[in-house]
Coordinates of C-alpha atoms in Angstrom, one line a residue:
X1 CA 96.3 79.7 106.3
X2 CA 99.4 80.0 104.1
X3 CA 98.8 80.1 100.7
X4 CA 101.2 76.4 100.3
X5 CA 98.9 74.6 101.8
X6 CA 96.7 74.8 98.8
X7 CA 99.4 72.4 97.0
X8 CA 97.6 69.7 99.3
X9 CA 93.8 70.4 97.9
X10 CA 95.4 69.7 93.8
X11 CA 96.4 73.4 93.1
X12 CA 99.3 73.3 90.7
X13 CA 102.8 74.5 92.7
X14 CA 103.9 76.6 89.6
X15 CA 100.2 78.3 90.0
X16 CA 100.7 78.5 93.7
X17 CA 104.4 80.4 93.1
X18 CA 102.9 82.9 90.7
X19 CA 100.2 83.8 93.2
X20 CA 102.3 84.0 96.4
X21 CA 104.4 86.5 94.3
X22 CA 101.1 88.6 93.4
X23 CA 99.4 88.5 96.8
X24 CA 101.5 87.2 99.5
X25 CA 101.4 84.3 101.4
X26 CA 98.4 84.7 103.5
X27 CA 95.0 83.7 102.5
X28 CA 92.4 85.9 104.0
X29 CA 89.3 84.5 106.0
X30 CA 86.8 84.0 103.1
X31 CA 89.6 82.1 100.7
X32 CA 91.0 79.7 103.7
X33 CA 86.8 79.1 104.5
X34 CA 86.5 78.3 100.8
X35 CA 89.3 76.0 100.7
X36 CA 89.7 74.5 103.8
X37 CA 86.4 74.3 105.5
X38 CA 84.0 73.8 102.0
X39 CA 86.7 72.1 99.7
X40 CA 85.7 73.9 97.1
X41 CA 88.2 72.7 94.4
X42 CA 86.8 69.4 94.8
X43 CA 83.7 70.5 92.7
X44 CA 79.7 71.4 93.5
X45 CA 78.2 74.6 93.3
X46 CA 78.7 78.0 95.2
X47 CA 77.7 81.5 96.2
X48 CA 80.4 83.5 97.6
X49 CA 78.2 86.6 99.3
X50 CA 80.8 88.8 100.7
X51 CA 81.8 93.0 101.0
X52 CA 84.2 94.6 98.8
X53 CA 88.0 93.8 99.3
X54 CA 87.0 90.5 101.1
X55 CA 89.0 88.4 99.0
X56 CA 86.2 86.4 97.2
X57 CA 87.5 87.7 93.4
X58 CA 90.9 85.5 94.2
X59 CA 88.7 82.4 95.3
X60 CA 87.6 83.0 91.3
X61 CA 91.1 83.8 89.8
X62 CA 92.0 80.0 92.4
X63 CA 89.4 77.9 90.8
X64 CA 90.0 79.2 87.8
X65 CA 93.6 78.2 87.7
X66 CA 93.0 74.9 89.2
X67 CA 90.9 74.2 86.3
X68 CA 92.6 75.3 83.6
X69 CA 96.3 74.4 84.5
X70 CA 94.7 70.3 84.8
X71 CA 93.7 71.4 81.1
X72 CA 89.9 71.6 81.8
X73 CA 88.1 74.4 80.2
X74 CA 86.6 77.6 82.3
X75 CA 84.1 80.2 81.2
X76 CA 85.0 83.2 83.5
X77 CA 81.9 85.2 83.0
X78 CA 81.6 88.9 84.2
X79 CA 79.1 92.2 83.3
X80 CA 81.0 94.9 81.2
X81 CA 83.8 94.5 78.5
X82 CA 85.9 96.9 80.4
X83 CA 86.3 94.4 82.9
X84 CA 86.6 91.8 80.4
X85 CA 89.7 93.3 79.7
X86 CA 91.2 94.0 83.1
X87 CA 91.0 90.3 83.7
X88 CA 92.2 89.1 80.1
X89 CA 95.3 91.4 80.8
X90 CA 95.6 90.1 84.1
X91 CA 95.4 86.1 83.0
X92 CA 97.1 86.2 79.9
X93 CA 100.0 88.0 81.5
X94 CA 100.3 86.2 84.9
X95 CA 99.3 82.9 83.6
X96 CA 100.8 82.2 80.1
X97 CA 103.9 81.3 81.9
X98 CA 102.1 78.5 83.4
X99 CA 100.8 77.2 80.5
X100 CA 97.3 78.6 81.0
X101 CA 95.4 79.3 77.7
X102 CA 93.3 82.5 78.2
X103 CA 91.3 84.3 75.7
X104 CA 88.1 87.0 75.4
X105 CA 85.0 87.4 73.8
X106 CA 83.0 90.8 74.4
X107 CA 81.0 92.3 70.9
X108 CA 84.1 94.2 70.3
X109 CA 86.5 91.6 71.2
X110 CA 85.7 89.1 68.2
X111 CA 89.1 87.3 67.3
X112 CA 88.9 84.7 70.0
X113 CA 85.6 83.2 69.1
X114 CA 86.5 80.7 66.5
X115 CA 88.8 79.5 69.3
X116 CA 86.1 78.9 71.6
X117 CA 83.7 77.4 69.4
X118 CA 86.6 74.9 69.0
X119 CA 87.3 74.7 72.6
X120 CA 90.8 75.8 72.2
X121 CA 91.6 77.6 75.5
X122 CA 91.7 76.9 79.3
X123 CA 90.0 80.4 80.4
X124 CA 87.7 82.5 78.4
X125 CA 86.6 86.0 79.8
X126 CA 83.8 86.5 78.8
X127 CA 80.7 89.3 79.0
X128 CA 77.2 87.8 80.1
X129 CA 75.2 88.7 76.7
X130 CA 78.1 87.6 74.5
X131 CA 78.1 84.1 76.4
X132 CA 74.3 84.3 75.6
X133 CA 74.8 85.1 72.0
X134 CA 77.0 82.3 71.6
X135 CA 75.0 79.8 73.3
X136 CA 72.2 80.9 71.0
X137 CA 74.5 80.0 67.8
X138 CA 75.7 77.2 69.9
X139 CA 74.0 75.4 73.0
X140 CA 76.2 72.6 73.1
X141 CA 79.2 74.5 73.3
X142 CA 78.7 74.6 77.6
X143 CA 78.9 70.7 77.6
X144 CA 82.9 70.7 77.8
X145 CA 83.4 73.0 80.1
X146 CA 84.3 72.3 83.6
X147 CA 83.7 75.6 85.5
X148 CA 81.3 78.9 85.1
X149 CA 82.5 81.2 87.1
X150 CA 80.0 84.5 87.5
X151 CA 81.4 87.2 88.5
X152 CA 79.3 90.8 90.2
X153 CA 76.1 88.2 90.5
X154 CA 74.2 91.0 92.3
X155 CA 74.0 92.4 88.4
X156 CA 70.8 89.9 88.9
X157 CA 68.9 93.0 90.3
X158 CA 69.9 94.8 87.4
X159 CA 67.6 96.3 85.2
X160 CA 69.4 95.9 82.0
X161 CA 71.2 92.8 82.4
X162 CA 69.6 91.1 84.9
X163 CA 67.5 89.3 82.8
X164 CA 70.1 87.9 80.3
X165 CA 71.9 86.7 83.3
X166 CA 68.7 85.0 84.7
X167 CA 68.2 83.2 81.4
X168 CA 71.9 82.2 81.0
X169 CA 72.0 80.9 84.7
X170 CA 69.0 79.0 83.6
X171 CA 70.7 77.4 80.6
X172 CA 73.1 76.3 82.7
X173 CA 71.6 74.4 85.7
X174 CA 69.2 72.7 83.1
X175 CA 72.1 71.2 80.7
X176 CA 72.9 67.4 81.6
X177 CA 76.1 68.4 81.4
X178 CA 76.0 70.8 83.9
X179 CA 79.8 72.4 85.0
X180 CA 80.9 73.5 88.5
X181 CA 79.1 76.9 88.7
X182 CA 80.3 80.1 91.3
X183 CA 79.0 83.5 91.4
X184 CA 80.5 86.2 93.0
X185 CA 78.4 88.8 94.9
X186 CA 78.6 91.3 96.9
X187 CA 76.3 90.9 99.9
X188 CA 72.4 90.5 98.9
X189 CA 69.4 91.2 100.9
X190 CA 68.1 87.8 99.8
X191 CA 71.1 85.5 99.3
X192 CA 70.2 82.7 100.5
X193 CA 67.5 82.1 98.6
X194 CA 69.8 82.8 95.6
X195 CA 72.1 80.2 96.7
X196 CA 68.7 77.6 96.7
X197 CA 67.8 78.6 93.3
X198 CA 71.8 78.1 92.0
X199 CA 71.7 74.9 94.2
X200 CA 74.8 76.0 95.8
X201 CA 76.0 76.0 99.0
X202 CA 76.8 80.1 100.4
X203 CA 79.8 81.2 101.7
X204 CA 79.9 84.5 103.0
X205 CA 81.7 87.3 104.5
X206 CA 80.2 91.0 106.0
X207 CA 83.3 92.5 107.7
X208 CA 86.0 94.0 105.4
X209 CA 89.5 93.1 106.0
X210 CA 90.2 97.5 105.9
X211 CA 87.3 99.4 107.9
X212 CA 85.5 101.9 105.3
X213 CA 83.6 105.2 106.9
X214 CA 80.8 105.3 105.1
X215 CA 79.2 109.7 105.5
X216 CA 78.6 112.8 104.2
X217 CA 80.2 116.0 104.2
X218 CA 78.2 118.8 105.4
X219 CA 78.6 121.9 107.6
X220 CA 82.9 121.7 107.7
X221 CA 82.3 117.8 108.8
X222 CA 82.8 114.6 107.5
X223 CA 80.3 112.8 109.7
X224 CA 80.6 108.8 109.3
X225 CA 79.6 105.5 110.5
X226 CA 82.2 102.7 110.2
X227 CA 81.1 99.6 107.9
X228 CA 82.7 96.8 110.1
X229 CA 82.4 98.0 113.7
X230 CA 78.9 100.2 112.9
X231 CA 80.7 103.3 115.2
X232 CA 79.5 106.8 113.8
X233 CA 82.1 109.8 114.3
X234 CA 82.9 112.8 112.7
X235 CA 86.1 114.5 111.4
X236 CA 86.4 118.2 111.6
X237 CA 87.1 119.5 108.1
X238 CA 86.8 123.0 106.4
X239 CA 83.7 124.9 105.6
X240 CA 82.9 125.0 101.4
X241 CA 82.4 128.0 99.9
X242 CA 80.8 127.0 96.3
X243 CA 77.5 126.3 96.3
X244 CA 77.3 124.3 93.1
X245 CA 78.2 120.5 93.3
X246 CA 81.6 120.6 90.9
X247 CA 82.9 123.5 93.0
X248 CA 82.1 121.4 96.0
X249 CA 84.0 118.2 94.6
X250 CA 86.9 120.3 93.3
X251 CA 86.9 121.9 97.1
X252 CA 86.6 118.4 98.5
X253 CA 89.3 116.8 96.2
X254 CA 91.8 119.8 97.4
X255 CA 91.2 119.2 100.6
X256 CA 91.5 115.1 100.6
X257 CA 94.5 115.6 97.8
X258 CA 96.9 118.5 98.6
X259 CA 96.2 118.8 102.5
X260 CA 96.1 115.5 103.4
X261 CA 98.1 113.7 100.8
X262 CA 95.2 110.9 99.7
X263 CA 94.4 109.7 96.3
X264 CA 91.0 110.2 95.7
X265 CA 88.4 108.9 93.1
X266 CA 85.2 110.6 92.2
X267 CA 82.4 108.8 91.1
X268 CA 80.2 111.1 88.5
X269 CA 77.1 109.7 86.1
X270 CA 78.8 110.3 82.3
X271 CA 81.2 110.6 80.4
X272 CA 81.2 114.6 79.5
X273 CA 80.8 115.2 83.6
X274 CA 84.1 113.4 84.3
X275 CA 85.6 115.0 81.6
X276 CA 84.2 118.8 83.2
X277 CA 85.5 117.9 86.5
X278 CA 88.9 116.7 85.3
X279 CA 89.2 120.0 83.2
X280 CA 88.6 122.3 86.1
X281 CA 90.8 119.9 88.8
X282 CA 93.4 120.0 86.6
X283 CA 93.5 123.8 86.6
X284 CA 92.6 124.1 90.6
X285 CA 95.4 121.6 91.8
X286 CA 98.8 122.4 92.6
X287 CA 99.9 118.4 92.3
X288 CA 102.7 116.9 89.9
X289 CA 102.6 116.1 86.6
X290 CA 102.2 112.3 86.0
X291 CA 105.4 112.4 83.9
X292 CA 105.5 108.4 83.3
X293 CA 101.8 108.1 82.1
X294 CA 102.4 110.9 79.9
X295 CA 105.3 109.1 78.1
X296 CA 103.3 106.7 77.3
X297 CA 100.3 108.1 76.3
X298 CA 102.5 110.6 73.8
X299 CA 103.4 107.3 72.1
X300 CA 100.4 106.0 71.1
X301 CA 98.3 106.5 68.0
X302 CA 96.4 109.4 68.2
X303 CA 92.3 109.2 69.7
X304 CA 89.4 111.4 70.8
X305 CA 90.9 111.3 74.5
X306 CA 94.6 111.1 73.9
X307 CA 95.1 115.2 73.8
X308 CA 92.7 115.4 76.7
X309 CA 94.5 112.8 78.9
X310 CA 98.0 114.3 78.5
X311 CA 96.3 117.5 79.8
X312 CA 94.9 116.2 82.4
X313 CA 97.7 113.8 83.5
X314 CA 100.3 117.4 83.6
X315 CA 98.5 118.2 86.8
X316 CA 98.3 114.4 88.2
X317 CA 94.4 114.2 87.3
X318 CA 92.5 111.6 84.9
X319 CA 89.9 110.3 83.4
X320 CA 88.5 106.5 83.2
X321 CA 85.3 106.2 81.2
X322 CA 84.1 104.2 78.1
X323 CA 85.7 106.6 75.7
X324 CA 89.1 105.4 76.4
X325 CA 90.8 103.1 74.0
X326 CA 91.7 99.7 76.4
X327 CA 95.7 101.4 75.9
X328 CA 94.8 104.7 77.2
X329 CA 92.5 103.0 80.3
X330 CA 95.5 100.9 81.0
X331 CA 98.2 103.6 81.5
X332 CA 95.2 105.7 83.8
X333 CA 95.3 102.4 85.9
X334 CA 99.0 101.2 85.7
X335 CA 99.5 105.2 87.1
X336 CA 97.2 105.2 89.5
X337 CA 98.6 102.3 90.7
X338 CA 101.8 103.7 90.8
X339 CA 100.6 107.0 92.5
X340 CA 101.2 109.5 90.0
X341 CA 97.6 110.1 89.3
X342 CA 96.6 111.4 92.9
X343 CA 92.5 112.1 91.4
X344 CA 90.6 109.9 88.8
X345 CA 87.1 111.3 87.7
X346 CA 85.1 108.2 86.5
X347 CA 81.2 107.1 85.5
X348 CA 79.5 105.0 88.1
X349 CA 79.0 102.5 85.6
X350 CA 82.8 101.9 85.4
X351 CA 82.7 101.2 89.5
X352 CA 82.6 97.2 89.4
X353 CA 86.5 95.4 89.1
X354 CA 88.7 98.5 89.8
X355 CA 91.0 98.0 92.3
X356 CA 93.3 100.6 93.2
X357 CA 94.9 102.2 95.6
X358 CA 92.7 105.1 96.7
X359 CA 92.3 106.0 100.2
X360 CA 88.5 108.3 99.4
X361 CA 85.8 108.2 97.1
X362 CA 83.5 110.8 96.2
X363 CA 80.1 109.6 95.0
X364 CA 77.6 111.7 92.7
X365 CA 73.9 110.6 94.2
X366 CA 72.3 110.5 90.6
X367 CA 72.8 107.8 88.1
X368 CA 71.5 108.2 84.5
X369 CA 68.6 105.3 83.7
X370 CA 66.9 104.5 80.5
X371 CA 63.0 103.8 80.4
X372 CA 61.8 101.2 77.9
X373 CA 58.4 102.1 78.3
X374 CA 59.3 106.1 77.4
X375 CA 62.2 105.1 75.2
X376 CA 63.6 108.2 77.6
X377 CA 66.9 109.0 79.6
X378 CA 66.2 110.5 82.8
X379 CA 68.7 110.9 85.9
X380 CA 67.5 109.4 89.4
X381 CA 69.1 108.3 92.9
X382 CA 71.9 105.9 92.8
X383 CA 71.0 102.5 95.1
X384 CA 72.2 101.7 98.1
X385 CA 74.1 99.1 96.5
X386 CA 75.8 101.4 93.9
X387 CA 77.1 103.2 97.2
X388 CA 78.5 100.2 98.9
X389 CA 80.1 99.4 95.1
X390 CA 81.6 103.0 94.5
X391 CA 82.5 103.1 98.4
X392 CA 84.2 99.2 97.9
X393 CA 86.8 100.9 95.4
X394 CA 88.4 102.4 98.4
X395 CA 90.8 100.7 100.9
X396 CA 91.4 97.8 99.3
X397 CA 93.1 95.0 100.8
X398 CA 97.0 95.4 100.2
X399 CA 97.1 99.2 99.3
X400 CA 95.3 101.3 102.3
X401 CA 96.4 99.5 105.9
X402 CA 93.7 101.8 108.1
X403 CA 90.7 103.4 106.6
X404 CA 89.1 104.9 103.4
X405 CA 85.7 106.8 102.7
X406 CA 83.3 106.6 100.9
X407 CA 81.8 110.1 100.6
X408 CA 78.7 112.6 99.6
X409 CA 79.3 116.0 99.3
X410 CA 76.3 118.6 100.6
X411 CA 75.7 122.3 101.7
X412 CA 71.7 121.7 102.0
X413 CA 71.1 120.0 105.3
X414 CA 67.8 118.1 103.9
X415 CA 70.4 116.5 101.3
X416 CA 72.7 115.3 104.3
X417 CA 70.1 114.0 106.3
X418 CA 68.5 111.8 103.6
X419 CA 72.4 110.5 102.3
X420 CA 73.1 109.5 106.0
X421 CA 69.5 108.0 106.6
X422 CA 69.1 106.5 103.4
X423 CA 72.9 105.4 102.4
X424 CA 75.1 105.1 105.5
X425 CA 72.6 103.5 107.7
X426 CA 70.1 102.0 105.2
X427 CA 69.7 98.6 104.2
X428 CA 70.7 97.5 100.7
X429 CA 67.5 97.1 98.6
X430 CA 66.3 93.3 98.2
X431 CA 66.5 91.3 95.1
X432 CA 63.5 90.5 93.2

């Protein structure tokens, strides 16, 4: 389905122009199934279940549009402020053209807020316990709004902020005044039962338009199993020679980088381990410097990461964690984009909303938890679904036309068995 064709459901043709000259004029199969076959600019409620790279996050950015250029108000609701900001830079600069009103409210982001108490915008991005907070202050303040979109629903099985997302949900199928409401999710063991509860009908999508091999690296092989056709294979590598995990990725990265000329991202579980890695890739690559990102980053004001960064980006590595001023994680991106930046080292919790053009990604198998009852931090096994996340960075629609991997790195053969049992051909874990 060409992207026109939406003029015919109400979508504004200056909205539709802007979008055909961001993603082309082909909808994939989840947005023309939205449209088309469940009208879904004509209002009820909906699930959109689907993999990474699907297309489901432009079904949002649609509805969004359609709401806002008919001046009707939108609460575009999503889990961390970093990716509050990606889509506030995103709206406000596609979409002020169009006469589209965005603005942002995380607990940094402050200077909006007056505006949306007084309902002065068409979009507002804003961060689930924010929303919450304000709704607190304010519970009438969802009566004039006309769509809630929720964005990364499966954050519902998550420990921290599931709960405040349960209880905002709530709010919002209980008000008399209840808006059109879509969540976003990647694909849940228990969907459909999610989709009762929202009172909304499901939509959704389990092949990827770009297969993803989904394995471990062990033994000189990268053996895989493909997401959308469920084939396993192996590629024939080159045996590692550290036996500690950095040496490994650095190894790994080399290999994927300088040999075979793919930009890689490397998922690690904090901030000072991304920053290790980058340090020692940046001395063990021969790659470019990313002169253009490095420009930039010399003129802004100087940070904690600023020095860091420009000596990182001089061999073509970088950084993306939480330390980064929204500036300094906008040129990492912007150059990634742009290919100078051939490896990013970032923390698992930054792995929801990037989209970029990396063809592999290497994924640490701890996370870092916090326990209420121990007031403790502890590390432990990433989920299944923080696998398919990290691994749904990779081959995005639009930038990588064959493959990407997601990838563990291993020397102990007990390790590799478990990743490929557990990971590759496990099942997600269910929601509660």
């Amino acid at each position: 389905m060409r992207i026109d064709l939406l003029e015919a459901f109400g979508l504004d043709p200056n909205v539709i122009a802007i979008l055909k000259q961001k993603y082309g004029a082909q909808l994939l199969p989840i947005q023309e199934r939205a449209f088309k076959e469940y009208q879904i600019l004509n209002g009820g409620n909906f699930l959109l279940s689907a993999v990474t790279s699907s297309g489901k996050t432009l079904v949002g950015e649609i509805l969004a549009l359609h709401y806002g250029s008919k001046g009707k108000r939108v609460f575009y609701l999503v889990p961390t402020k970093a990716l509050a900001e990606e889509k506030y830079e995103q709206f406000h600069e596609d979409y002020e053209k169009a006469g589209i009103q965005t603005v942002i409210s995380t607990h940094d982001r402050r200077e909006y807020d007056e505006r949306i108490e007084g309902r002065r915008f068409h979009i507002a991005i804003i961060v689930y316990e924010k929303l919450h907070s304000l709704l607190v202050g304010n519970p009438k303040l969802i009566n004039d709004i006309g769509l809630v979109l929720v964005d990364e629903l499966q954050y519902l099985t998550d420990e921290e902020r599931g709960p405040v997302l349960e209880v905002l949900l709530t709010r919002i199928l209980l008000n008399p005044k209840q808006p059109q409401l879509v969540g976003l999710s990647a694909v849940l063991d228990k969907s459909e039962a999610l989709a009762q509860w929202l009172r909304a009908k499901m939509i959704r999508e389990d092949k990827r338009p770009v297969e993803l091999r989904q394995g471990v690296f062990f033994d000189g092989k990268f053996r895989y199993r493909e997401f959308n056709s469920g084939l396993e294979g192996e590629e024939e590598w080159f045996p590692l020679k550290s036996e500690r995990e950095a040496g490994q990725y650095v190894e790994t990265a080399r290999y994927l980088v300088e040999d075979k000329g793919e930009q890689t991202i490397i998922f690690l579980p904090d901030k000072p381990t991304t920053e290790a890695l980058a340090h020692h890739l940046s001395h063990a690559l021969n790659l470019s410097p990313a002169d253009g990102a490095i420009a930039e980053m010399n003129a802004l004001e100087e940070s904690v990461s600023k020095d860091m960064l420009i000596t990182f980006l001089s061999s073509g590595v970088a950084v993306h964690n939480a330390d980064l001023s929204w500036e300094e994680r906008d040129i990492v991106e912007r150059y990634t984009r742009k290919g100078e930046i051939r490896v990013l080292c970032t923390t698992t919790t930054l792995a929801v909303g990037l989209n970029l053009p990396m063809k592999n990604a290497i994924v640490a198998p701890l996370r870092w938890k916090y326990f209420r009852d121990t007031r403790s931090l502890s590390k432990e096994r990433i989920l299944v679904s923080d696998y398919e996340n990290m691994g749904g960075r990779v081959a995005r629609y639009g930038f990588i036309s064959d493959f990407g991997r997601a990838i563990f790195v291993t020397s102990s053969y007990v390790d590799y068995k478990f990743y490929y049992d557990h990971y590759v051909k496990g099942p997600i874990e269910e929601m509660t």
